[in-house]
Amino acid sequence: MTLAFIAAALVFIAVAALVLALTSASPARRVEARLSRLDRIKESKPVENVLRTDTGTFPLLRGLSTGNAWSAQTAQDLAQAGWGLKVSEYLLIRIAAATVLGLGALLVGSASPLGLLITVVLGGAGFMLPSVILRYYRSRRQKAINSQLAEMLSLLSNSLRSGFAFTQAVELAAKQMGPPIRDELERL
C-alpha cells in the first residue's frame, strides 16, 4: 500500500512538473514579453528631450529658426544659461531690441545720413545685446556649477558608500545643494 502511495505521489509530481514546464514561459520568452510591454509603453508616451529644442509658437519666426545649426546652438545656449525661452521667443526679443533702439535713435536723431548711420548702428547693437547678455548668464551659470561640482561629487560618493542607490544619492544631493546644480540634478 505504501509502495502504491509513493508511486502515485511520484506520478503526481512528474505530471505537475510537466504541466508547469509546458505552461510557463521560458526565460527568453519572458524577456521578449517584457521588451514588447516596454515598446508599447514607449509608443503610448513619447519621451521628451532633456533640452528644450522646441523652436516656439510664432509661425514666421518658427520657420526662420527651425532646422539650422544656429537654432540648435541657440537652444543649447539657452538651456545652459538656465533660461526657459524657446528659440523663436529669443529671436523675437532680439528683433524687438533692435527695433526699439533703431526707432529710438531715428526719433531722437535726424533724417540726415549721419542720423541714419547711427540708427543702423544702434539697431545692430540692439540685435546683438541679447546675445551678449545670454553669453554672460551662460558663463556665470557654468562658473557656479563648476564651483559646486566638487561638493556635489563628494556628497554623491559619500551617499553611495553609505549604501544609497545612485538615484537616491542624486535626489539627496539635489535636496542639499543650491541652484544651479540643484536644477541640473533634478533634471537628471
PDB file of C-alpha atoms in Angstrom:
ATOM      1  CA  MET A   1       0.000   0.000   0.000  1.00  0.00           C
ATOM      2  CA  THR A   2       2.799   2.379   0.849  1.00  0.00           C
ATOM      3  CA  LEU A   3       4.542   1.484  -2.363  1.00  0.00           C
ATOM      4  CA  ALA A   4       1.417   2.360  -4.355  1.00  0.00           C
ATOM      5  CA  PHE A   5       1.094   5.630  -2.435  1.00  0.00           C
ATOM      6  CA  ILE A   6       4.732   6.602  -3.168  1.00  0.00           C
ATOM      7  CA  ALA A   7       4.296   5.721  -6.843  1.00  0.00           C
ATOM      8  CA  ALA A   8       1.126   7.837  -7.043  1.00  0.00           C
ATOM      9  CA  ALA A   9       2.893  10.766  -5.389  1.00  0.00           C
ATOM     10  CA  LEU A  10       5.807  10.498  -7.825  1.00  0.00           C
ATOM     11  CA  VAL A  11       3.451  10.344 -10.810  1.00  0.00           C
ATOM     12  CA  PHE A  12       1.586  13.385  -9.465  1.00  0.00           C
ATOM     13  CA  ILE A  13       4.864  15.332  -9.063  1.00  0.00           C
ATOM     14  CA  ALA A  14       6.004  14.337 -12.556  1.00  0.00           C
ATOM     15  CA  VAL A  15       2.695  15.369 -14.147  1.00  0.00           C
ATOM     16  CA  ALA A  16       2.657  18.648 -12.210  1.00  0.00           C
ATOM     17  CA  ALA A  17       6.230  19.414 -13.283  1.00  0.00           C
ATOM     18  CA  LEU A  18       5.375  18.614 -16.892  1.00  0.00           C
ATOM     19  CA  VAL A  19       2.324  20.879 -16.793  1.00  0.00           C
ATOM     20  CA  LEU A  20       4.352  23.718 -15.234  1.00  0.00           C
ATOM     21  CA  ALA A  21       7.107  23.294 -17.805  1.00  0.00           C
ATOM     22  CA  LEU A  22       4.651  23.416 -20.686  1.00  0.00           C
ATOM     23  CA  THR A  23       2.561  26.336 -19.417  1.00  0.00           C
ATOM     24  CA  SER A  24       5.278  28.594 -18.040  1.00  0.00           C
ATOM     25  CA  ALA A  25       7.259  30.701 -20.462  1.00  0.00           C
ATOM     26  CA  SER A  26      10.932  30.165 -20.936  1.00  0.00           C
ATOM     27  CA  PRO A  27      13.295  32.905 -19.713  1.00  0.00           C
ATOM     28  CA  ALA A  28      13.811  34.070 -23.282  1.00  0.00           C
ATOM     29  CA  ARG A  29      10.058  34.405 -23.799  1.00  0.00           C
ATOM     30  CA  ARG A  30       9.684  36.319 -20.545  1.00  0.00           C
ATOM     31  CA  VAL A  31      12.356  38.753 -21.682  1.00  0.00           C
ATOM     32  CA  GLU A  32      10.653  39.163 -25.045  1.00  0.00           C
ATOM     33  CA  ALA A  33       7.314  39.785 -23.321  1.00  0.00           C
ATOM     34  CA  ARG A  34       8.853  42.462 -21.077  1.00  0.00           C
ATOM     35  CA  LEU A  35      10.509  44.166 -24.036  1.00  0.00           C
ATOM     36  CA  SER A  36       7.271  44.221 -26.013  1.00  0.00           C
ATOM     37  CA  ARG A  37       5.473  45.752 -22.997  1.00  0.00           C
ATOM     38  CA  LEU A  38       8.183  48.418 -22.790  1.00  0.00           C
ATOM     39  CA  ASP A  39       7.810  49.128 -26.511  1.00  0.00           C
ATOM     40  CA  ARG A  40       4.055  49.579 -26.066  1.00  0.00           C
ATOM     41  CA  ILE A  41       4.626  51.966 -23.153  1.00  0.00           C
ATOM     42  CA  LYS A  42       7.214  53.882 -25.170  1.00  0.00           C
ATOM     43  CA  GLU A  43       4.831  54.213 -28.106  1.00  0.00           C
ATOM     44  CA  SER A  44       1.965  55.396 -25.914  1.00  0.00           C
ATOM     45  CA  LYS A  45       4.033  58.038 -24.087  1.00  0.00           C
ATOM     46  CA  PRO A  46       6.639  59.826 -26.197  1.00  0.00           C
ATOM     47  CA  VAL A  47       9.836  60.653 -24.335  1.00  0.00           C
ATOM     48  CA  GLU A  48      10.580  64.356 -24.144  1.00  0.00           C
ATOM     49  CA  ASN A  49      14.042  65.679 -24.817  1.00  0.00           C
ATOM     50  CA  VAL A  50      16.076  66.867 -21.918  1.00  0.00           C
ATOM     51  CA  LEU A  51      16.994  70.079 -23.678  1.00  0.00           C
ATOM     52  CA  ARG A  52      14.292  72.424 -24.864  1.00  0.00           C
ATOM     53  CA  THR A  53      14.620  72.162 -28.595  1.00  0.00           C
ATOM     54  CA  ASP A  54      11.101  73.399 -29.306  1.00  0.00           C
ATOM     55  CA  THR A  55      11.553  76.404 -31.539  1.00  0.00           C
ATOM     56  CA  GLY A  56       8.372  78.173 -30.480  1.00  0.00           C
ATOM     57  CA  THR A  57       4.852  79.135 -31.345  1.00  0.00           C
ATOM     58  CA  PHE A  58       5.381  82.146 -33.596  1.00  0.00           C
ATOM     59  CA  PRO A  59       4.815  80.760 -37.116  1.00  0.00           C
ATOM     60  CA  LEU A  60       7.021  83.196 -39.033  1.00  0.00           C
ATOM     61  CA  LEU A  61       9.866  83.043 -36.528  1.00  0.00           C
ATOM     62  CA  ARG A  62       9.488  79.276 -36.189  1.00  0.00           C
ATOM     63  CA  GLY A  63      10.014  78.971 -39.927  1.00  0.00           C
ATOM     64  CA  LEU A  64      13.153  81.097 -39.727  1.00  0.00           C
ATOM     65  CA  SER A  65      14.597  79.340 -36.709  1.00  0.00           C
ATOM     66  CA  THR A  66      13.951  75.667 -37.454  1.00  0.00           C
ATOM     67  CA  GLY A  67      16.308  73.091 -38.860  1.00  0.00           C
ATOM     68  CA  ASN A  68      19.554  75.003 -38.945  1.00  0.00           C
ATOM     69  CA  ALA A  69      22.744  74.993 -36.925  1.00  0.00           C
ATOM     70  CA  TRP A  70      22.037  78.422 -35.421  1.00  0.00           C
ATOM     71  CA  SER A  71      18.762  77.294 -33.835  1.00  0.00           C
ATOM     72  CA  ALA A  72      20.340  74.137 -32.414  1.00  0.00           C
ATOM     73  CA  GLN A  73      23.238  76.106 -30.931  1.00  0.00           C
ATOM     74  CA  THR A  74      20.890  78.774 -29.591  1.00  0.00           C
ATOM     75  CA  ALA A  75      18.664  76.153 -27.951  1.00  0.00           C
ATOM     76  CA  GLN A  76      21.728  74.691 -26.272  1.00  0.00           C
ATOM     77  CA  ASP A  77      22.936  78.129 -25.150  1.00  0.00           C
ATOM     78  CA  LEU A  78      19.508  78.988 -23.736  1.00  0.00           C
ATOM     79  CA  ALA A  79      19.440  75.719 -21.794  1.00  0.00           C
ATOM     80  CA  GLN A  80      22.981  76.246 -20.500  1.00  0.00           C
ATOM     81  CA  ALA A  81      22.100  79.753 -19.362  1.00  0.00           C
ATOM     82  CA  GLY A  82      19.101  78.398 -17.479  1.00  0.00           C
ATOM     83  CA  TRP A  83      16.625  80.475 -19.443  1.00  0.00           C
ATOM     84  CA  GLY A  84      13.244  78.943 -20.180  1.00  0.00           C
ATOM     85  CA  LEU A  85      12.918  80.621 -23.567  1.00  0.00           C
ATOM     86  CA  LYS A  86      12.246  78.960 -26.875  1.00  0.00           C
ATOM     87  CA  VAL A  87      14.398  79.846 -29.859  1.00  0.00           C
ATOM     88  CA  SER A  88      11.640  81.841 -31.565  1.00  0.00           C
ATOM     89  CA  GLU A  89      10.961  83.802 -28.363  1.00  0.00           C
ATOM     90  CA  TYR A  90      14.646  84.620 -28.070  1.00  0.00           C
ATOM     91  CA  LEU A  91      14.736  85.691 -31.721  1.00  0.00           C
ATOM     92  CA  LEU A  92      11.674  87.885 -31.111  1.00  0.00           C
ATOM     93  CA  ILE A  93      13.459  89.561 -28.182  1.00  0.00           C
ATOM     94  CA  ARG A  94      16.488  90.236 -30.377  1.00  0.00           C
ATOM     95  CA  ILE A  95      14.351  91.732 -33.150  1.00  0.00           C
ATOM     96  CA  ALA A  96      12.372  93.822 -30.656  1.00  0.00           C
ATOM     97  CA  ALA A  97      15.548  95.179 -29.048  1.00  0.00           C
ATOM     98  CA  ALA A  98      16.935  96.107 -32.482  1.00  0.00           C
ATOM     99  CA  THR A  99      13.666  97.783 -33.465  1.00  0.00           C
ATOM    100  CA  VAL A 100      13.311  99.753 -30.234  1.00  0.00           C
ATOM    101  CA  LEU A 101      16.891 101.032 -30.278  1.00  0.00           C
ATOM    102  CA  GLY A 102      16.755 101.759 -34.016  1.00  0.00           C
ATOM    103  CA  LEU A 103      13.443 103.624 -33.829  1.00  0.00           C
ATOM    104  CA  GLY A 104      14.573 105.470 -30.724  1.00  0.00           C
ATOM    105  CA  ALA A 105      17.715 106.637 -32.492  1.00  0.00           C
ATOM    106  CA  LEU A 106      15.677 107.630 -35.556  1.00  0.00           C
ATOM    107  CA  LEU A 107      13.229 109.642 -33.477  1.00  0.00           C
ATOM    108  CA  VAL A 108      15.948 111.382 -31.489  1.00  0.00           C
ATOM    109  CA  GLY A 109      18.300 111.899 -34.411  1.00  0.00           C
ATOM    110  CA  SER A 110      17.531 113.495 -37.694  1.00  0.00           C
ATOM    111  CA  ALA A 111      16.986 112.038 -41.144  1.00  0.00           C
ATOM    112  CA  SER A 112      20.459 113.095 -42.164  1.00  0.00           C
ATOM    113  CA  PRO A 113      22.944 110.496 -43.417  1.00  0.00           C
ATOM    114  CA  LEU A 114      24.739 110.595 -40.058  1.00  0.00           C
ATOM    115  CA  GLY A 115      21.421 110.077 -38.218  1.00  0.00           C
ATOM    116  CA  LEU A 116      20.549 107.110 -40.431  1.00  0.00           C
ATOM    117  CA  LEU A 117      24.003 105.617 -39.856  1.00  0.00           C
ATOM    118  CA  ILE A 118      23.558 105.984 -36.095  1.00  0.00           C
ATOM    119  CA  THR A 119      20.112 104.351 -36.423  1.00  0.00           C
ATOM    120  CA  VAL A 120      21.569 101.359 -38.274  1.00  0.00           C
ATOM    121  CA  VAL A 121      24.455 101.020 -35.813  1.00  0.00           C
ATOM    122  CA  LEU A 122      22.154 101.196 -32.774  1.00  0.00           C
ATOM    123  CA  GLY A 123      19.729  98.759 -34.414  1.00  0.00           C
ATOM    124  CA  GLY A 124      22.586  96.294 -34.925  1.00  0.00           C
ATOM    125  CA  ALA A 125      23.740  96.848 -31.362  1.00  0.00           C
ATOM    126  CA  GLY A 126      20.187  96.217 -30.149  1.00  0.00           C
ATOM    127  CA  PHE A 127      20.110  92.963 -32.105  1.00  0.00           C
ATOM    128  CA  MET A 128      23.421  91.836 -30.568  1.00  0.00           C
ATOM    129  CA  LEU A 129      22.683  92.954 -26.987  1.00  0.00           C
ATOM    130  CA  PRO A 130      20.547  89.899 -26.027  1.00  0.00           C
ATOM    131  CA  SER A 131      23.291  87.634 -27.375  1.00  0.00           C
ATOM    132  CA  VAL A 132      25.898  89.326 -25.182  1.00  0.00           C
ATOM    133  CA  ILE A 133      23.599  89.069 -22.155  1.00  0.00           C
ATOM    134  CA  LEU A 134      22.944  85.386 -22.907  1.00  0.00           C
ATOM    135  CA  ARG A 135      26.684  84.642 -23.078  1.00  0.00           C
ATOM    136  CA  TYR A 136      27.217  86.467 -19.778  1.00  0.00           C
ATOM    137  CA  TYR A 137      24.483  84.472 -17.990  1.00  0.00           C
ATOM    138  CA  ARG A 138      25.704  81.241 -19.557  1.00  0.00           C
ATOM    139  CA  SER A 139      29.291  81.734 -18.384  1.00  0.00           C
ATOM    140  CA  ARG A 140      28.126  82.868 -14.938  1.00  0.00           C
ATOM    141  CA  ARG A 141      25.973  79.743 -14.558  1.00  0.00           C
ATOM    142  CA  GLN A 142      28.792  77.480 -15.754  1.00  0.00           C
ATOM    143  CA  LYS A 143      31.179  79.022 -13.218  1.00  0.00           C
ATOM    144  CA  ALA A 144      28.619  78.479 -10.464  1.00  0.00           C
ATOM    145  CA  ILE A 145      28.141  74.832 -11.478  1.00  0.00           C
ATOM    146  CA  ASN A 146      31.913  74.308 -11.610  1.00  0.00           C
ATOM    147  CA  SER A 147      32.302  75.741  -8.120  1.00  0.00           C
ATOM    148  CA  GLN A 148      29.616  73.380  -6.772  1.00  0.00           C
ATOM    149  CA  LEU A 149      30.830  70.317  -8.635  1.00  0.00           C
ATOM    150  CA  ALA A 150      33.414  69.123  -6.089  1.00  0.00           C
ATOM    151  CA  GLU A 151      30.951  69.341  -3.209  1.00  0.00           C
ATOM    152  CA  MET A 152      28.265  67.546  -5.217  1.00  0.00           C
ATOM    153  CA  LEU A 153      30.636  64.721  -6.204  1.00  0.00           C
ATOM    154  CA  SER A 154      31.744  64.333  -2.594  1.00  0.00           C
ATOM    155  CA  LEU A 155      28.125  64.166  -1.467  1.00  0.00           C
ATOM    156  CA  LEU A 156      27.324  61.581  -4.149  1.00  0.00           C
ATOM    157  CA  SER A 157      30.304  59.395  -3.288  1.00  0.00           C
ATOM    158  CA  ASN A 158      29.552  59.517   0.444  1.00  0.00           C
ATOM    159  CA  SER A 159      25.916  58.623  -0.218  1.00  0.00           C
ATOM    160  CA  LEU A 160      26.894  55.705  -2.425  1.00  0.00           C
ATOM    161  CA  ARG A 161      29.408  54.476   0.153  1.00  0.00           C
ATOM    162  CA  SER A 162      26.751  54.561   2.854  1.00  0.00           C
ATOM    163  CA  GLY A 163      24.540  52.226   0.840  1.00  0.00           C
ATOM    164  CA  PHE A 164      22.187  54.509  -1.067  1.00  0.00           C
ATOM    165  CA  ALA A 165      21.238  53.644  -4.618  1.00  0.00           C
ATOM    166  CA  PHE A 166      22.509  56.012  -7.295  1.00  0.00           C
ATOM    167  CA  THR A 167      19.092  57.592  -7.825  1.00  0.00           C
ATOM    168  CA  GLN A 168      18.667  58.106  -4.092  1.00  0.00           C
ATOM    169  CA  ALA A 169      22.124  59.674  -3.879  1.00  0.00           C
ATOM    170  CA  VAL A 170      21.261  62.080  -6.707  1.00  0.00           C
ATOM    171  CA  GLU A 171      17.965  63.002  -5.014  1.00  0.00           C
ATOM    172  CA  LEU A 172      19.785  63.608  -1.735  1.00  0.00           C
ATOM    173  CA  ALA A 173      22.383  65.782  -3.441  1.00  0.00           C
ATOM    174  CA  ALA A 174      19.630  67.733  -5.214  1.00  0.00           C
ATOM    175  CA  LYS A 175      17.934  68.415  -1.878  1.00  0.00           C
ATOM    176  CA  GLN A 176      21.128  69.522  -0.155  1.00  0.00           C
ATOM    177  CA  MET A 177      22.752  71.560  -2.930  1.00  0.00           C
ATOM    178  CA  GLY A 178      21.748  75.035  -4.042  1.00  0.00           C
ATOM    179  CA  PRO A 179      20.976  76.267  -7.513  1.00  0.00           C
ATOM    180  CA  PRO A 180      22.126  75.999 -10.299  1.00  0.00           C
ATOM    181  CA  ILE A 181      23.450  72.472  -9.764  1.00  0.00           C
ATOM    182  CA  ARG A 182      20.219  71.542  -7.978  1.00  0.00           C
ATOM    183  CA  ASP A 183      18.282  72.274 -11.172  1.00  0.00           C
ATOM    184  CA  GLU A 184      20.576  70.033 -13.188  1.00  0.00           C
ATOM    185  CA  LEU A 185      20.347  67.195 -10.657  1.00  0.00           C
ATOM    186  CA  GLU A 186      16.558  67.459 -10.559  1.00  0.00           C
ATOM    187  CA  ARG A 187      16.514  67.313 -14.352  1.00  0.00           C
ATOM    188  CA  LEU A 188      18.705  64.192 -14.185  1.00  0.00           C
TER     189      LEU A 188
END
